[in-house]
């Protein structure tokens, strides 16, 4: 699916962006830097309050940065008015005009075009998002997912090189969210537009983005492909926010580390005292009446099961196949069966 394409021409470059709202509180955004290639899809991912929306609003021009620069296609737009930036924005509530039809909503941004041209372009956009035939309806006559697509069609009609989306799927139910996010990714790729999507949902970020920028307390703490972030998290925060993680300590010696679970291979070389991340699916669980650990919790998840296993003072999360179930209270033995990741 092209997660690892050759580096594209830089479209947007954000350097050391800063925004401090309230004296006495930490800045909402601090030294945020990243760049985005033409047509690339980036997710800004992090817990509520970490500065995602503020970052997006500064790029869109709805919030003025205290410091830092925003360069779009070589032009400094840091303090340019939003409507002069040529950047599309899809709002969380879609912001459709309720009294206009679907077609009129999509035509709204095309007032500079000749009438027939605007009509043709809007029809083409509705076809692209799979809503041709619904152009005469009003927004309230559409489902949430369809309204989302109208909002996207309206934005894409203006052919922006970049579309900003703030939690765009949060008003949709779970099944609709999965379907719509794949469509949005496809549509952006089809039109060649780059996208920045803000989300607090790690699964969503991994599903739609070419790269993910993880934010923590106003700062971007890691940026990389979904695979890089999942397999090589730089900190305990990233390891636990992107998927589940068990955090251990150990003593590293090159590519090996000594832990309470024995000597284990490392994903990269390290030396001395280290903190380690072990994914729940990297641990094997064996029923053993003489085992040193016991199952204290279990969640059946259909495709697999998530266990909480207590060994001494430590509680480990383990994911294992849906087949053989080990009941809560049973004695078990844990075996780490993969290389573990040293954290920074
Ligand atoms: P996120 O989108 O990641 O949830 P935000 O960017 O909305 O986070 O907010 C980051 C921080 O900045 C929060 O502490 C929030 O309360 C604060 N904040 C956001 N907007 C404003 C504002 N207009 N005035 C004052 N504080 C704000
Ligand atoms: Mg937000």
Tab-separated table of C-alpha atoms and ligand atoms in Angstrom:
chain	number	residue	atom	x	y	z
A	1	UNK	CA	0.000	0.000	0.000
A	2	UNK	CA	2.995	2.254	-0.462
A	3	UNK	CA	3.858	3.152	3.110
A	4	UNK	CA	7.485	3.288	2.108
A	5	UNK	CA	7.736	5.259	-1.062
A	6	UNK	CA	10.740	7.205	-2.210
A	7	UNK	CA	10.905	10.604	-0.472
A	8	UNK	CA	8.645	13.069	-2.240
A	9	UNK	CA	9.161	16.755	-2.843
A	10	UNK	CA	8.623	18.689	0.365
A	11	UNK	CA	5.205	20.352	0.440
A	12	UNK	CA	5.048	21.735	3.951
A	13	UNK	CA	7.706	22.409	6.464
A	14	UNK	CA	6.888	23.355	10.025
A	15	UNK	CA	9.769	24.596	12.146
A	16	UNK	CA	9.888	25.083	15.898
A	17	UNK	CA	6.270	26.102	16.175
A	18	UNK	CA	5.231	27.422	19.570
A	19	UNK	CA	1.969	28.565	21.132
A	20	UNK	CA	1.555	29.589	24.757
A	21	UNK	CA	-2.019	30.493	25.741
A	22	UNK	CA	-2.019	30.907	29.494
A	23	UNK	CA	0.648	32.356	31.781
A	24	UNK	CA	1.490	29.876	34.511
A	25	UNK	CA	0.525	26.910	32.339
A	26	UNK	CA	2.827	24.940	30.042
A	27	UNK	CA	2.775	25.995	26.357
A	28	UNK	CA	0.103	24.210	24.291
A	29	UNK	CA	2.691	23.568	21.563
A	30	UNK	CA	6.440	23.735	22.002
A	31	UNK	CA	9.121	23.437	19.297
A	32	UNK	CA	6.982	21.366	16.940
A	33	UNK	CA	8.938	20.588	13.766
A	34	UNK	CA	8.121	18.257	10.901
A	35	UNK	CA	7.847	18.241	7.156
A	36	UNK	CA	5.339	16.721	4.801
A	37	UNK	CA	5.867	15.505	1.246
A	38	UNK	CA	3.546	16.243	-1.702
A	39	UNK	CA	0.593	13.845	-1.466
A	40	UNK	CA	1.681	12.450	1.879
A	41	UNK	CA	-0.729	11.624	4.692
A	42	UNK	CA	0.454	12.469	8.202
A	43	UNK	CA	-1.380	11.738	11.457
A	44	UNK	CA	-0.875	13.979	14.486
A	45	UNK	CA	-1.518	11.513	17.278
A	46	UNK	CA	-1.630	11.994	21.022
A	47	UNK	CA	-3.878	12.079	24.087
A	48	UNK	CA	-6.439	14.806	24.645
A	49	UNK	CA	-4.881	18.183	25.446
A	50	UNK	CA	-1.427	17.441	23.992
A	51	UNK	CA	-1.616	20.261	21.412
A	52	UNK	CA	-2.815	18.543	18.217
A	53	UNK	CA	-5.659	20.930	17.398
A	54	UNK	CA	-3.544	23.985	18.194
A	55	UNK	CA	-0.812	22.735	15.826
A	56	UNK	CA	-3.357	22.138	13.066
A	57	UNK	CA	-5.005	25.528	13.597
A	58	UNK	CA	-1.648	27.298	13.332
A	59	UNK	CA	-0.995	25.543	10.003
A	60	UNK	CA	-4.492	26.504	8.796
A	61	UNK	CA	-4.012	30.102	9.931
A	62	UNK	CA	-6.729	30.111	12.603
A	63	UNK	CA	-4.261	30.561	15.428
A	64	UNK	CA	-1.167	32.748	15.351
A	65	UNK	CA	2.062	31.088	16.535
A	66	UNK	CA	4.220	32.838	19.154
A	67	UNK	CA	7.280	31.549	17.410
A	68	UNK	CA	8.397	29.301	14.549
A	69	UNK	CA	7.746	29.199	10.813
A	70	UNK	CA	5.379	27.465	8.410
A	71	UNK	CA	6.575	27.111	4.820
A	72	UNK	CA	4.221	25.843	2.111
A	73	UNK	CA	5.775	25.098	-1.300
A	74	UNK	CA	8.706	27.339	-0.454
A	75	UNK	CA	6.575	30.292	0.671
A	76	UNK	CA	6.515	31.553	4.261
A	77	UNK	CA	2.834	31.522	5.284
A	78	UNK	CA	3.361	31.760	9.045
A	79	UNK	CA	1.276	34.913	9.370
A	80	UNK	CA	-0.771	34.770	6.160
A	81	UNK	CA	-4.565	35.007	6.353
A	82	UNK	CA	-6.233	31.554	6.252
A	83	UNK	CA	-8.091	32.175	2.979
A	84	UNK	CA	-4.850	33.082	1.188
A	85	UNK	CA	-3.021	29.878	2.144
A	86	UNK	CA	-4.777	27.565	-0.290
A	87	UNK	CA	-5.116	24.930	2.414
A	88	UNK	CA	-8.318	22.892	2.790
A	89	UNK	CA	-9.844	22.313	6.210
A	90	UNK	CA	-12.435	19.667	7.119
A	91	UNK	CA	-14.096	20.551	10.401
A	92	UNK	CA	-15.153	17.986	12.971
A	93	UNK	CA	-18.840	18.906	12.599
A	94	UNK	CA	-18.471	19.120	8.769
A	95	UNK	CA	-19.809	22.741	8.813
A	96	UNK	CA	-22.195	22.111	5.900
A	97	UNK	CA	-24.773	24.794	5.104
A	98	UNK	CA	-28.096	23.235	6.139
A	99	UNK	CA	-30.208	25.386	3.797
A	100	UNK	CA	-28.140	24.555	0.698
A	101	UNK	CA	-28.355	21.320	-1.255
A	102	UNK	CA	-25.448	18.892	-1.361
A	103	UNK	CA	-24.464	20.155	-4.811
A	104	UNK	CA	-24.680	23.804	-3.734
A	105	UNK	CA	-22.533	23.009	-0.711
A	106	UNK	CA	-19.837	21.526	-2.929
A	107	UNK	CA	-20.074	24.460	-5.357
A	108	UNK	CA	-19.686	26.932	-2.514
A	109	UNK	CA	-15.925	27.272	-2.799
A	110	UNK	CA	-16.031	27.452	-6.600
A	111	UNK	CA	-17.626	30.893	-6.959
A	112	UNK	CA	-14.624	32.146	-8.907
A	113	UNK	CA	-15.233	29.613	-11.665
A	114	UNK	CA	-17.731	30.117	-14.481
A	115	UNK	CA	-21.131	28.703	-13.640
A	116	UNK	CA	-21.008	25.718	-15.986
A	117	UNK	CA	-17.463	24.947	-14.950
A	118	UNK	CA	-18.328	25.055	-11.251
A	119	UNK	CA	-21.333	22.800	-11.881
A	120	UNK	CA	-19.227	20.260	-13.768
A	121	UNK	CA	-16.478	20.311	-11.163
A	122	UNK	CA	-18.943	19.840	-8.281
A	123	UNK	CA	-20.649	16.944	-10.083
A	124	UNK	CA	-17.270	15.353	-10.687
A	125	UNK	CA	-16.412	15.666	-6.975
A	126	UNK	CA	-19.720	14.116	-5.939
A	127	UNK	CA	-19.032	11.211	-8.276
A	128	UNK	CA	-15.545	10.861	-6.786
A	129	UNK	CA	-16.893	10.578	-3.243
A	130	UNK	CA	-19.659	8.225	-4.372
A	131	UNK	CA	-22.586	10.610	-3.886
A	132	UNK	CA	-23.689	11.262	-7.457
A	133	UNK	CA	-27.460	11.242	-7.587
A	134	UNK	CA	-27.723	12.789	-4.099
A	135	UNK	CA	-26.834	16.333	-5.186
A	136	UNK	CA	-30.350	17.694	-4.659
A	137	UNK	CA	-30.690	16.488	-1.072
A	138	UNK	CA	-30.120	18.687	1.933
A	139	UNK	CA	-27.415	17.703	4.453
A	140	UNK	CA	-29.968	16.503	7.046
A	141	UNK	CA	-31.241	13.950	4.534
A	142	UNK	CA	-27.848	12.203	4.538
A	143	UNK	CA	-26.164	9.833	6.998
A	144	UNK	CA	-23.180	11.035	9.043
A	145	UNK	CA	-20.758	9.225	6.742
A	146	UNK	CA	-22.343	10.811	3.666
A	147	UNK	CA	-22.203	14.274	5.236
A	148	UNK	CA	-18.528	13.680	5.950
A	149	UNK	CA	-17.985	12.903	2.283
A	150	UNK	CA	-19.835	16.057	1.192
A	151	UNK	CA	-17.536	18.107	3.417
A	152	UNK	CA	-14.544	16.380	1.870
A	153	UNK	CA	-15.894	16.858	-1.663
A	154	UNK	CA	-16.384	20.575	-0.949
A	155	UNK	CA	-12.792	20.863	0.226
A	156	UNK	CA	-11.275	18.750	-2.572
A	157	UNK	CA	-13.233	20.650	-5.231
A	158	UNK	CA	-10.865	23.573	-4.709
A	159	UNK	CA	-7.918	21.255	-5.436
A	160	UNK	CA	-5.883	22.251	-2.381
A	161	UNK	CA	-2.393	20.729	-2.170
A	162	UNK	CA	-3.049	20.074	1.537
A	163	UNK	CA	-6.152	19.128	3.514
A	164	UNK	CA	-6.274	19.517	7.305
A	165	UNK	CA	-8.702	17.309	9.249
A	166	UNK	CA	-9.373	17.534	12.970
A	167	UNK	CA	-10.805	14.279	14.382
A	168	UNK	CA	-12.858	13.933	11.180
A	169	UNK	CA	-14.457	10.599	12.053
A	170	UNK	CA	-15.425	11.218	15.653
A	171	UNK	CA	-19.127	11.697	14.821
A	172	UNK	CA	-19.375	8.338	13.057
A	173	UNK	CA	-20.159	4.943	14.573
A	174	UNK	CA	-17.379	2.350	14.737
A	175	UNK	CA	-18.149	0.453	11.496
A	176	UNK	CA	-18.708	3.661	9.539
A	177	UNK	CA	-15.452	5.072	10.881
A	178	UNK	CA	-13.408	2.178	9.517
A	179	UNK	CA	-15.076	2.390	6.105
A	180	UNK	CA	-14.904	6.185	5.843
A	181	UNK	CA	-11.266	6.483	6.877
A	182	UNK	CA	-10.195	4.124	4.082
A	183	UNK	CA	-12.262	6.127	1.598
A	184	UNK	CA	-10.764	9.401	2.746
A	185	UNK	CA	-7.271	7.997	2.345
A	186	UNK	CA	-8.099	6.767	-1.158
A	187	UNK	CA	-9.673	10.083	-2.180
A	188	UNK	CA	-6.713	12.119	-1.044
A	189	UNK	CA	-4.334	9.759	-2.813
A	190	UNK	CA	-6.495	9.873	-5.970
A	191	UNK	CA	-6.475	13.676	-6.080
A	192	UNK	CA	-2.815	13.949	-5.085
A	193	UNK	CA	-3.636	16.101	-2.056
A	194	UNK	CA	-1.534	15.722	1.070
A	195	UNK	CA	-3.356	15.445	4.382
A	196	UNK	CA	-2.793	16.051	8.059
A	197	UNK	CA	-5.260	14.256	10.254
A	198	UNK	CA	-5.534	14.890	13.972
A	199	UNK	CA	-6.601	11.923	16.047
A	200	UNK	CA	-6.274	10.488	19.557
A	201	UNK	CA	-6.979	6.996	18.198
A	202	UNK	CA	-3.786	5.061	17.518
A	203	UNK	CA	-5.554	2.449	15.413
A	204	UNK	CA	-6.996	5.173	13.191
A	205	UNK	CA	-3.598	6.843	12.830
A	206	UNK	CA	-1.954	3.567	11.811
A	207	UNK	CA	-4.779	2.781	9.377
A	208	UNK	CA	-4.754	6.039	7.395
A	209	UNK	CA	-1.346	7.642	7.688
A	210	UNK	CA	1.902	7.203	5.766
A	211	UNK	CA	3.665	8.647	8.792
A	212	UNK	CA	2.630	9.389	12.342
A	213	UNK	CA	3.840	12.256	14.535
A	214	UNK	CA	3.265	11.331	18.180
A	215	UNK	CA	2.658	14.300	20.483
A	216	UNK	CA	3.057	14.405	24.246
A	217	UNK	CA	2.478	17.564	26.315
A	218	UNK	CA	2.915	19.996	23.414
A	219	UNK	CA	5.916	18.306	21.852
A	220	UNK	CA	6.388	15.907	18.963
A	221	UNK	CA	8.218	13.031	20.606
A	222	UNK	CA	8.499	10.662	17.643
A	223	UNK	CA	7.758	10.735	13.943
A	224	UNK	CA	7.902	7.768	11.594
A	225	UNK	CA	5.939	5.200	9.614
A	226	UNK	CA	3.314	3.224	11.578
A	227	UNK	CA	5.633	0.225	11.459
A	228	UNK	CA	8.654	2.175	12.752
A	229	UNK	CA	6.643	3.677	15.586
A	230	UNK	CA	5.108	0.356	16.583
A	231	UNK	CA	8.312	-1.631	16.399
A	232	UNK	CA	10.789	0.969	17.590
A	233	UNK	CA	9.048	3.281	20.049
A	234	UNK	CA	11.512	5.770	21.526
A	235	UNK	CA	9.950	6.019	24.974
A	236	UNK	CA	7.679	4.243	27.434
A	237	UNK	CA	5.007	6.846	26.612
A	238	UNK	CA	5.055	6.037	22.884
A	239	UNK	CA	5.287	2.285	23.525
A	240	UNK	CA	2.219	2.362	25.758
A	241	UNK	CA	0.203	4.848	23.687
A	242	UNK	CA	0.694	3.057	20.349
A	243	UNK	CA	-0.619	-0.372	21.171
A	244	UNK	CA	-0.003	-2.071	24.505
A	245	UNK	CA	3.361	-2.514	26.057
A	246	UNK	CA	5.062	-4.085	29.060
A	247	UNK	CA	7.894	-1.965	30.396
A	248	UNK	CA	10.838	-3.861	31.941
A	249	UNK	CA	14.296	-2.935	33.087
A	250	UNK	CA	17.504	-4.790	32.324
A	251	UNK	CA	21.219	-4.643	31.940
A	252	UNK	CA	22.301	-4.507	28.301
A	253	UNK	CA	25.487	-5.780	26.786
A	254	UNK	CA	25.508	-5.122	23.040
A	255	UNK	CA	22.716	-7.048	21.347
A	256	UNK	CA	21.718	-8.901	24.525
A	257	UNK	CA	20.053	-7.856	27.763
A	258	UNK	CA	19.791	-9.557	31.143
A	259	UNK	CA	16.315	-9.294	32.654
A	260	UNK	CA	14.212	-11.039	35.275
A	261	UNK	CA	12.947	-13.155	32.345
A	262	UNK	CA	16.471	-14.310	31.524
A	263	UNK	CA	18.814	-13.177	28.753
A	264	UNK	CA	16.963	-11.768	25.766
A	265	UNK	CA	18.015	-10.495	22.322
A	266	UNK	CA	17.711	-6.733	21.720
A	267	UNK	CA	16.278	-5.077	18.593
A	268	UNK	CA	19.306	-2.757	18.567
A	269	UNK	CA	22.542	-2.549	20.515
A	270	UNK	CA	22.606	-0.907	23.954
A	271	UNK	CA	24.820	-0.942	27.011
A	272	UNK	CA	24.260	-0.646	30.751
A	273	UNK	CA	20.958	-0.063	32.542
A	274	UNK	CA	18.070	0.090	30.051
A	275	UNK	CA	14.296	0.361	30.018
A	276	UNK	CA	12.670	-2.109	27.660
A	277	UNK	CA	9.386	-2.461	25.824
A	278	UNK	CA	7.863	-5.892	25.297
A	279	UNK	CA	4.647	-6.172	23.288
A	280	UNK	CA	1.934	-8.492	24.698
A	281	UNK	CA	2.055	-10.606	21.514
A	282	UNK	CA	5.786	-11.224	22.052
A	283	UNK	CA	5.103	-13.240	25.188
A	284	UNK	CA	4.079	-16.885	25.308
A	285	UNK	CA	1.812	-18.121	28.029
A	286	UNK	CA	2.002	-21.774	29.144
A	287	UNK	CA	-0.231	-23.400	31.707
A	288	UNK	CA	2.057	-24.891	34.362
A	289	UNK	CA	0.874	-25.920	37.851
A	290	UNK	CA	4.403	-25.153	39.153
A	291	UNK	CA	4.709	-21.893	37.183
A	292	UNK	CA	5.906	-18.725	38.970
A	293	UNK	CA	2.990	-16.566	37.715
A	294	UNK	CA	-0.786	-16.637	37.739
A	295	UNK	CA	-3.534	-15.302	35.488
A	296	UNK	CA	-5.377	-12.468	37.235
A	297	UNK	CA	-7.532	-11.222	34.355
A	298	UNK	CA	-8.674	-12.213	30.903
A	299	UNK	CA	-10.526	-10.467	28.092
A	300	UNK	CA	-11.877	-12.504	25.201
A	301	UNK	CA	-11.504	-10.498	21.979
A	302	UNK	CA	-12.633	-12.918	19.275
A	303	UNK	CA	-9.467	-13.060	17.203
A	304	UNK	CA	-7.339	-13.429	20.354
A	305	UNK	CA	-7.369	-13.056	24.120
A	306	UNK	CA	-5.716	-10.514	26.349
A	307	UNK	CA	-4.442	-11.783	29.696
A	308	UNK	CA	-3.143	-9.988	32.755
A	309	UNK	CA	-0.556	-12.168	34.451
A	310	UNK	CA	0.897	-11.474	37.880
A	311	UNK	CA	4.465	-12.576	38.497
A	312	UNK	CA	5.730	-11.395	41.869
A	313	UNK	CA	5.212	-7.637	42.055
A	314	UNK	CA	4.789	-7.286	38.308
A	315	UNK	CA	1.635	-7.490	36.185
A	316	UNK	CA	2.253	-8.360	32.522
A	317	UNK	CA	-0.145	-8.066	29.569
A	318	UNK	CA	-0.066	-11.052	27.253
A	319	UNK	CA	-1.954	-11.614	24.003
A	320	UNK	CA	-2.472	-15.172	22.938
A	321	UNK	CA	-4.535	-17.062	20.356
A	322	UNK	CA	-8.268	-17.530	20.799
A	323	UNK	CA	-7.868	-21.335	20.908
A	324	UNK	CA	-6.874	-22.720	24.305
A	325	UNK	CA	-8.211	-20.648	27.150
A	326	UNK	CA	-6.398	-20.377	30.452
A	327	UNK	CA	-8.742	-19.461	33.276
A	328	UNK	CA	-8.248	-16.731	35.816
A	329	UNK	CA	-6.477	-18.179	38.859
A	330	UNK	CA	-4.434	-20.789	36.932
A	331	UNK	CA	-0.657	-20.967	37.402
A	332	UNK	CA	1.391	-20.190	34.296
A	333	UNK	CA	4.880	-19.618	32.979
A	334	UNK	CA	5.797	-16.649	30.740
A	335	UNK	CA	8.365	-16.833	27.982
A	336	UNK	CA	9.477	-13.820	25.946
A	337	UNK	CA	9.881	-15.137	22.411
A	338	UNK	CA	11.149	-12.172	20.392
A	339	UNK	CA	13.720	-9.413	20.609
A	340	UNK	CA	12.875	-6.628	23.025
A	341	UNK	CA	13.164	-2.899	22.320
A	342	UNK	CA	15.466	-0.672	24.374
A	343	UNK	CA	13.830	2.729	25.009
A	344	UNK	CA	15.630	6.047	24.995
B	1	LIG	P1	-5.690	18.469	21.609
B	1	LIG	O1	-6.278	18.865	20.313
B	1	LIG	O2	-4.470	17.614	21.496
B	1	LIG	O3	-6.702	17.837	22.531
B	1	LIG	P2	-5.428	21.335	22.060
B	1	LIG	O4	-4.478	21.812	21.041
B	1	LIG	O5	-6.885	21.582	21.827
B	1	LIG	O6	-5.173	19.793	22.366
B	1	LIG	O7	-5.062	22.006	23.461
B	1	LIG	C1	-3.761	21.997	24.004
B	1	LIG	C2	-3.748	22.810	25.284
B	1	LIG	O8	-3.986	24.178	24.999
B	1	LIG	C3	-4.806	22.393	26.282
B	1	LIG	O9	-4.274	22.509	27.563
B	1	LIG	C4	-5.908	23.413	26.040
B	1	LIG	O10	-6.664	23.606	27.215
B	1	LIG	C5	-5.127	24.654	25.668
B	1	LIG	N1	-5.877	25.527	24.758
B	1	LIG	C6	-6.286	25.235	23.504
B	1	LIG	N2	-6.899	26.266	22.918
B	1	LIG	C7	-6.896	27.285	23.832
B	1	LIG	C8	-7.372	28.632	23.825
B	1	LIG	N3	-7.975	29.147	22.760
B	1	LIG	N4	-7.171	29.361	24.942
B	1	LIG	C9	-6.536	28.852	26.025
B	1	LIG	N5	-6.050	27.591	26.086
B	1	LIG	C10	-6.224	26.802	25.009
B	2	LIG	MG1	-8.260	18.558	19.575
